[in-house]
PDB file of C-alpha atoms in Angstrom:
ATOM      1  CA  UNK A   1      -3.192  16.426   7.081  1.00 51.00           C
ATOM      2  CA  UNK A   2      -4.130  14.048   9.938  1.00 67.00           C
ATOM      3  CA  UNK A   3      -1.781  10.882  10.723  1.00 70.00           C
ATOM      4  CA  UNK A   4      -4.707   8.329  10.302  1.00 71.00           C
ATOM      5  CA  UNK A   5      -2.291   5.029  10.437  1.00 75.00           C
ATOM      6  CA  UNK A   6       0.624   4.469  11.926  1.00 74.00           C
ATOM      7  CA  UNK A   7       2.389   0.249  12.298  1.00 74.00           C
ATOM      8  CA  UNK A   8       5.218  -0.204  13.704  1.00 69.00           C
ATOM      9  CA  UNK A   9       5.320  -4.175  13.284  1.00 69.00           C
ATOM     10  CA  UNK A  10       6.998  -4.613  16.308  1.00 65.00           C
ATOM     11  CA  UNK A  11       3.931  -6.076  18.063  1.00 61.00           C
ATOM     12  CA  UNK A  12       0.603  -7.791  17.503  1.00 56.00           C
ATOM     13  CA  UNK A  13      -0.466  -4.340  18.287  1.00 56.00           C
ATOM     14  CA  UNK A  14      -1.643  -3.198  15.123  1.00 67.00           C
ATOM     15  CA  UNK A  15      -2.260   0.616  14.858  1.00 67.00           C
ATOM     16  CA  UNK A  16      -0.574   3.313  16.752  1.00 64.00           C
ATOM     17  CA  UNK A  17      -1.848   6.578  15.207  1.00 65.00           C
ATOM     18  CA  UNK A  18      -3.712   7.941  18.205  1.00 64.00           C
ATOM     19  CA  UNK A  19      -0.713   7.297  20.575  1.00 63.00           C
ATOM     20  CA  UNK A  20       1.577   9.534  18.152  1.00 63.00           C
ATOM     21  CA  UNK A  21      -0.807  12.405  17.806  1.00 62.00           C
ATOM     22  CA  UNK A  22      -2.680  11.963  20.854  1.00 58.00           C
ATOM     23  CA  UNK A  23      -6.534  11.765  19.243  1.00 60.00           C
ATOM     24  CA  UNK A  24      -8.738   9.623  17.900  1.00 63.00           C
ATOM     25  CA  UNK A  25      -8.919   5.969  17.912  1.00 67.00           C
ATOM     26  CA  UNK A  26      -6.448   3.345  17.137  1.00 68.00           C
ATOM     27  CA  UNK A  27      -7.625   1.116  13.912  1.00 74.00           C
ATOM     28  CA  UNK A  28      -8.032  -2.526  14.563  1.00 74.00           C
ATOM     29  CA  UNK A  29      -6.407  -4.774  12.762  1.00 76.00           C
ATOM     30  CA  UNK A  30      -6.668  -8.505  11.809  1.00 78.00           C
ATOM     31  CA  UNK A  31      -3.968 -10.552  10.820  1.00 78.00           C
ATOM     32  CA  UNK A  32      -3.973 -13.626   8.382  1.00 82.00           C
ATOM     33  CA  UNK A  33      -1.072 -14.982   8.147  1.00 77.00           C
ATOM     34  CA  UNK A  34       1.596 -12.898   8.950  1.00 79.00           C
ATOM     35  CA  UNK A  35       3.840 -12.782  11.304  1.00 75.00           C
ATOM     36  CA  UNK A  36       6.374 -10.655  13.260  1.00 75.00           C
ATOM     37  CA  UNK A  37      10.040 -11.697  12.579  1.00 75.00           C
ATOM     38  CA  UNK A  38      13.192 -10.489  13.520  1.00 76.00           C
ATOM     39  CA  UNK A  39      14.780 -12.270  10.139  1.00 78.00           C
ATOM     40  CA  UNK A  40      14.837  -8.186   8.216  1.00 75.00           C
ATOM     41  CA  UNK A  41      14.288  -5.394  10.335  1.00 72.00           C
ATOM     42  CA  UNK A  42      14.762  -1.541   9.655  1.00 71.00           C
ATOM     43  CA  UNK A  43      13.092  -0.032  12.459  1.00 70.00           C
ATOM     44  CA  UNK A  44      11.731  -1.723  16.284  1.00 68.00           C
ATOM     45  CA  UNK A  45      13.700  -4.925  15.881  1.00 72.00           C
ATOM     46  CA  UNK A  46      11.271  -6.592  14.358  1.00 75.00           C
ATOM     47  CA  UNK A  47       9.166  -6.558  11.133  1.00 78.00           C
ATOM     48  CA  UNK A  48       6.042  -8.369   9.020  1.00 78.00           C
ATOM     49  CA  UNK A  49       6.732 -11.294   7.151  1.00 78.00           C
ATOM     50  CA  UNK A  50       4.597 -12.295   4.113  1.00 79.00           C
ATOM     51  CA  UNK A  51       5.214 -15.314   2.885  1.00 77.00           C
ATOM     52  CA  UNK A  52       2.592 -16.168   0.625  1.00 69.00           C
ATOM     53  CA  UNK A  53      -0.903 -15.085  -1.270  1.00 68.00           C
ATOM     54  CA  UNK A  54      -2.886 -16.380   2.300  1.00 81.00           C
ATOM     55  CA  UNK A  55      -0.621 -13.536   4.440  1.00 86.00           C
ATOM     56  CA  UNK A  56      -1.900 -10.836   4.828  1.00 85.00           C
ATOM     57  CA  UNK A  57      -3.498  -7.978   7.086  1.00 84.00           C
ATOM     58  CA  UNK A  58      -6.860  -6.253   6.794  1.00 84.00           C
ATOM     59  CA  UNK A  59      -8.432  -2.777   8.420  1.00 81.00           C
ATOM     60  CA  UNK A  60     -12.025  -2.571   8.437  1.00 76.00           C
ATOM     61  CA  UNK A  61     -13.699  -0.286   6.004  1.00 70.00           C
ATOM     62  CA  UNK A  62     -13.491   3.215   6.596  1.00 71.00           C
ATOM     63  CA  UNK A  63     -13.450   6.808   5.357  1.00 73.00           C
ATOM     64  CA  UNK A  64      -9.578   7.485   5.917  1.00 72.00           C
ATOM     65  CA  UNK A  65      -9.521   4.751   3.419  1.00 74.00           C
ATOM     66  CA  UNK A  66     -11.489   7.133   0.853  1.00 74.00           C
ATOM     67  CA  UNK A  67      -7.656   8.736  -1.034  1.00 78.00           C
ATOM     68  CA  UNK A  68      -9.566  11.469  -1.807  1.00 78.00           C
ATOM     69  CA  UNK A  69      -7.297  15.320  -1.639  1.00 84.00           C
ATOM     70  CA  UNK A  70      -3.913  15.063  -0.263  1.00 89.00           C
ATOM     71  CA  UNK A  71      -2.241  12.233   1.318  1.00 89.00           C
ATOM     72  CA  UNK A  72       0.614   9.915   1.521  1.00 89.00           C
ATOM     73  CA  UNK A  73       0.928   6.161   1.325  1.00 90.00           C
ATOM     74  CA  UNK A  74       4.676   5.241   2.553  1.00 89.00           C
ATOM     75  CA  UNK A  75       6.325   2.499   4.081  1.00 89.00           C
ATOM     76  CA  UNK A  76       9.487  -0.071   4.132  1.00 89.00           C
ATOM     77  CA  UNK A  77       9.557  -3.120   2.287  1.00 90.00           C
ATOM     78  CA  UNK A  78      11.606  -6.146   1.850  1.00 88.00           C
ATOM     79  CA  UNK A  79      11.546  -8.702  -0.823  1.00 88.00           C
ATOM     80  CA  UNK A  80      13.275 -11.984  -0.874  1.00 86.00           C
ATOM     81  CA  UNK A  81      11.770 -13.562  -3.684  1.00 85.00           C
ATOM     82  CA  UNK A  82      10.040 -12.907  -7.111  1.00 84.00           C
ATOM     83  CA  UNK A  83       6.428 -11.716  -7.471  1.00 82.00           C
ATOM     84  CA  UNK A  84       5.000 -15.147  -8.379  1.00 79.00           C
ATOM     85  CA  UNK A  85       1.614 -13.239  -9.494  1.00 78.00           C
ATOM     86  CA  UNK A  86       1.243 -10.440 -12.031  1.00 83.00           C
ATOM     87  CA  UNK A  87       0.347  -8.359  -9.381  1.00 85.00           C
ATOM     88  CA  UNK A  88       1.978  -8.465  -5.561  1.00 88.00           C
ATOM     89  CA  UNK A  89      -0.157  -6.188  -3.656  1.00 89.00           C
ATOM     90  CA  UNK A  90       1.741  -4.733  -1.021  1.00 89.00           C
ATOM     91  CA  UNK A  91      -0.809  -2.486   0.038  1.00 89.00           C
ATOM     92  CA  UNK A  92      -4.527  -1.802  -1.343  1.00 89.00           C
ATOM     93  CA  UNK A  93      -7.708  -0.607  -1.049  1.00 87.00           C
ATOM     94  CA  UNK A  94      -8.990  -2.009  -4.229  1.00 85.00           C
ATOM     95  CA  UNK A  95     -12.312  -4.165  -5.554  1.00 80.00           C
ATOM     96  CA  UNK A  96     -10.197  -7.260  -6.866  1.00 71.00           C
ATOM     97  CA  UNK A  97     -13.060  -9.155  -7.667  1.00 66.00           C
ATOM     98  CA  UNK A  98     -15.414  -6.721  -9.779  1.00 60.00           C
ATOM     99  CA  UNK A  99     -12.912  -7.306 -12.478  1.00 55.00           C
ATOM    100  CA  UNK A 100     -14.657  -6.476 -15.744  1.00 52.00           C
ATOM    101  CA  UNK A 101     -18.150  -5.549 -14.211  1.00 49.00           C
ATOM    102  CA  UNK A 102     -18.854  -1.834 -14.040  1.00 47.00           C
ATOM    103  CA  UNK A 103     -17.193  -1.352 -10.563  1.00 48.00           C
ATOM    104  CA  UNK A 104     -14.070  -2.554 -11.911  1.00 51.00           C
ATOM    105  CA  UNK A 105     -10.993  -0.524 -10.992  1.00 57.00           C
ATOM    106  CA  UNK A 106     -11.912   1.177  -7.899  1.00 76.00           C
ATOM    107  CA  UNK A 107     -10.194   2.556  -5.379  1.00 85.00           C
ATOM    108  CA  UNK A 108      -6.291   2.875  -4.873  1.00 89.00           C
ATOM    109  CA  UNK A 109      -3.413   0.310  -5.044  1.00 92.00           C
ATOM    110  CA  UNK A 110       0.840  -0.617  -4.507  1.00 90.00           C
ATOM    111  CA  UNK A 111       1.890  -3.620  -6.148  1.00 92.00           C
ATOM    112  CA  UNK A 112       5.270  -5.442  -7.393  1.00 92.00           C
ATOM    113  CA  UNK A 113       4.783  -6.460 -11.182  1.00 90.00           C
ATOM    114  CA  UNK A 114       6.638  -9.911 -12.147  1.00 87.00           C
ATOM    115  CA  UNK A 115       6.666  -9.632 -15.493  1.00 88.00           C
ATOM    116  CA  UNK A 116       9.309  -6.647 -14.581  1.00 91.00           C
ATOM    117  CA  UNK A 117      10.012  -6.153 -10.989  1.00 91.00           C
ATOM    118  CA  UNK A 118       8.577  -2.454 -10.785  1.00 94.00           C
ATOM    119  CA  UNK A 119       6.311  -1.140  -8.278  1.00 96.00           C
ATOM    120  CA  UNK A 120       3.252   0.838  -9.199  1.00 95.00           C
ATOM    121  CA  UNK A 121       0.688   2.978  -7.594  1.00 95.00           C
ATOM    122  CA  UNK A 122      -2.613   3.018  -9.182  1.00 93.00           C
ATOM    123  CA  UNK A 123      -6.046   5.340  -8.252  1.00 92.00           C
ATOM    124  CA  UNK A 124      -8.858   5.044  -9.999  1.00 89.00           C
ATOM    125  CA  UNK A 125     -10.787   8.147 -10.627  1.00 89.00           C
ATOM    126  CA  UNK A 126     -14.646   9.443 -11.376  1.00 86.00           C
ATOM    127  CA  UNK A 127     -13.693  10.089 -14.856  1.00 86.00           C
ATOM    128  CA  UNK A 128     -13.617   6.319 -15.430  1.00 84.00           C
ATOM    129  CA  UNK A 129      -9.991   6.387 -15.428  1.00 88.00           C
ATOM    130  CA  UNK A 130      -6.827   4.592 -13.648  1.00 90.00           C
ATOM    131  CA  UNK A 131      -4.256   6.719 -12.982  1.00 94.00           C
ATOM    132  CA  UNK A 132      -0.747   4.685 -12.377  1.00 95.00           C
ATOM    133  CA  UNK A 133       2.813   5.543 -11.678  1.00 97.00           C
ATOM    134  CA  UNK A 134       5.638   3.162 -12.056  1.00 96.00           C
ATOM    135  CA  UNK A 135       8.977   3.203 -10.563  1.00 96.00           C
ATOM    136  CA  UNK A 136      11.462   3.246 -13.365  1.00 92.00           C
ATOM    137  CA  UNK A 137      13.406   0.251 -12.378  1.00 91.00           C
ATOM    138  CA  UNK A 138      12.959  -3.074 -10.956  1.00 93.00           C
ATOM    139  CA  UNK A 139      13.330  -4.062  -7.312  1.00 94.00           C
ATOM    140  CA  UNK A 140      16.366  -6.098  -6.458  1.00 94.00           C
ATOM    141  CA  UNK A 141      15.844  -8.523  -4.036  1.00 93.00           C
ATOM    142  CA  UNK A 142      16.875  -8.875  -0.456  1.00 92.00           C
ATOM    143  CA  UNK A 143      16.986  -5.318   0.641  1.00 92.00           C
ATOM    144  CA  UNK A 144      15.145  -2.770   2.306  1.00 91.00           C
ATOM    145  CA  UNK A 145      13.228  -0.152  -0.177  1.00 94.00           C
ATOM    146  CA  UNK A 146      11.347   2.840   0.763  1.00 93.00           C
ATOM    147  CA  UNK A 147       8.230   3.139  -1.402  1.00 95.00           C
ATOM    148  CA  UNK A 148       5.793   6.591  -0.815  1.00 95.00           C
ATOM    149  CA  UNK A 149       3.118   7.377  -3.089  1.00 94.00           C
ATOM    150  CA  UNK A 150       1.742  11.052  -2.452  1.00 94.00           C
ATOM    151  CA  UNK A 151      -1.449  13.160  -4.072  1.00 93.00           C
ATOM    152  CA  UNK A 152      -0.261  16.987  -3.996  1.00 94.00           C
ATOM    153  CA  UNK A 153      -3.542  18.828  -5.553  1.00 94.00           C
ATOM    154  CA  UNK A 154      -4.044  16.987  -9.223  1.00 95.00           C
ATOM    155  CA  UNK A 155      -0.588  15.336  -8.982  1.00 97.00           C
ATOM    156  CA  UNK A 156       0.174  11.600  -8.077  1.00 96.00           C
ATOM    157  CA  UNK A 157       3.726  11.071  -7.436  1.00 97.00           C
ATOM    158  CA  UNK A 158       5.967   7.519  -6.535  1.00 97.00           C
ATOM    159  CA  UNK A 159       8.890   7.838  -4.704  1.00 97.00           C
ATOM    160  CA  UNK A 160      11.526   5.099  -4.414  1.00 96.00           C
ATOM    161  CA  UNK A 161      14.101   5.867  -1.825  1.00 95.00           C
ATOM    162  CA  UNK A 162      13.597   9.092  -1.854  1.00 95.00           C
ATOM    163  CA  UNK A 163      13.728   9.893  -5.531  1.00 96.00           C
ATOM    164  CA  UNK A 164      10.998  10.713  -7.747  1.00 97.00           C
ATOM    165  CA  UNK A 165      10.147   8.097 -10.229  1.00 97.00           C
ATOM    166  CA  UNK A 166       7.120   8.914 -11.998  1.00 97.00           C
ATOM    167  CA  UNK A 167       4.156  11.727 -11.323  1.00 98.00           C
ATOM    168  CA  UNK A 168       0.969  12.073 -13.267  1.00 98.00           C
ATOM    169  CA  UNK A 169      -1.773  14.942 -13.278  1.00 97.00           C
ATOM    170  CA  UNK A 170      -4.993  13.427 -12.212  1.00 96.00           C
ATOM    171  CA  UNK A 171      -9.161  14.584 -12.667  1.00 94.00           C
ATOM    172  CA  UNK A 172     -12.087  14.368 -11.314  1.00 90.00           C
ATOM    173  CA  UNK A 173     -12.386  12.927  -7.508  1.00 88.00           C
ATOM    174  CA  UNK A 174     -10.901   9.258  -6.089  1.00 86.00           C
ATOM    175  CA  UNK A 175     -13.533   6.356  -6.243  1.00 81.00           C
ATOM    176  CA  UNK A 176     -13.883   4.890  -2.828  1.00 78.00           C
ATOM    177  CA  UNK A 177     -14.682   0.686  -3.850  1.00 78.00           C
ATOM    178  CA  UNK A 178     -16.167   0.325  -0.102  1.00 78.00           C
ATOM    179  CA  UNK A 179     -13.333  -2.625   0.116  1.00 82.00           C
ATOM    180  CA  UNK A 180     -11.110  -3.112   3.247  1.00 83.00           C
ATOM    181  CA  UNK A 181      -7.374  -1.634   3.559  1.00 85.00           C
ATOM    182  CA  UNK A 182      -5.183  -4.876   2.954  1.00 87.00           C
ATOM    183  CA  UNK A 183      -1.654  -5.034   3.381  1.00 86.00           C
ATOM    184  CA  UNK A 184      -0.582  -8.398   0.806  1.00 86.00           C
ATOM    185  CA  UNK A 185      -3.568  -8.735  -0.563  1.00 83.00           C
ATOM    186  CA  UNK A 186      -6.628  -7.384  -2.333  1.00 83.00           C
ATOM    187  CA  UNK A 187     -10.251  -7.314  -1.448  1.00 79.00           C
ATOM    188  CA  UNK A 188     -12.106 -10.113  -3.039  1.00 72.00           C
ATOM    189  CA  UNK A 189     -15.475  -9.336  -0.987  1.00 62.00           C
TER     190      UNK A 189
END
């Protein structure tokens, strides 16, 4: 499979998939918010801080986004305080505001839980159905996690540091919402 996104947060640079596999087009990104900090960093010197529900940054609509046959979703994160919503969205893809129309539920999620601490991965489905996997513990705060979701075939898998937490079998193909990849926040237009 193609790299299709690669951030190192250690510039306003956004995207630097093209540079590492030397085609294509780096994705532009727009941030709101969120800014490069040296407080927590695993990797560059530097990192993305989110520090509230108006942080966030957004990609621009676009088939990559579409989770459809094999991929991976991975990445570092870094919490130092509770979810204060149900869900924290660390990364998305995901019609937030169709809730309870007919287009609810589409497209392909990471969020931190509150009610809990757990992370899950959800991916809606044409069968009308939301597939989610949950890591079996909660996050503690104040240090660095590795998170990686992966589709293998009809399997959806969440990894937490490394170790398998939950995988389920999934059907029918991923529903692509149309919405914009958000890291911190989900699509509301």
């Amino acid at each position: 499979a193609d790299l299709v996104l690669a951030l190192p947060f250690n510039t306003t640079g956004g995207d630097v998939s093209a540079n590492v596999r030397g085609t294509g087009t780096n994705k532009v990104s727009t941030d709101t918010g969120a800014t490069t900090s040296t407080d927590q960093s695993i990797f560059y010197g530097t990192s993305y801080k989110f520090t509230g529900g108006d942080d966030y940054i957004t990609f621009s609509d676009v088939q990559d986004w579409y989770f459809n046959g094999d991929f991976t979703v991975e990445g570092w994160v870094w919490f130092d305080a509770d979810a204060t919503s149900n869900e924290e969205t660390i990364i998305s893809q995901w019609n937030a505001a169709a809730t309870g129309s007919s287009s609810y539920s589409t497209g392909f999620k990471i969020v931190r839980h509150s009610s809990d601490g757990t992370v899950s991965a959800t991916q809606s489905r044409s069968n009308s159905t939301n597939y989610v996997v949950q890591s079996s513990k909660p996050l503690a705060l104040d240090r660095w996690y590795h998170i990686a979701v992966v589709l293998s075939g009809t399997t959806l898998s969440l990894y937490l540091d490394g170790l398998l937490q939950r995988s389920t079998t999934v059907a029918g193909n991923a529903n692509n919402s149309g919405m914009r990849l958000m890291i911190g926040a989900q699509d509301n237009n």
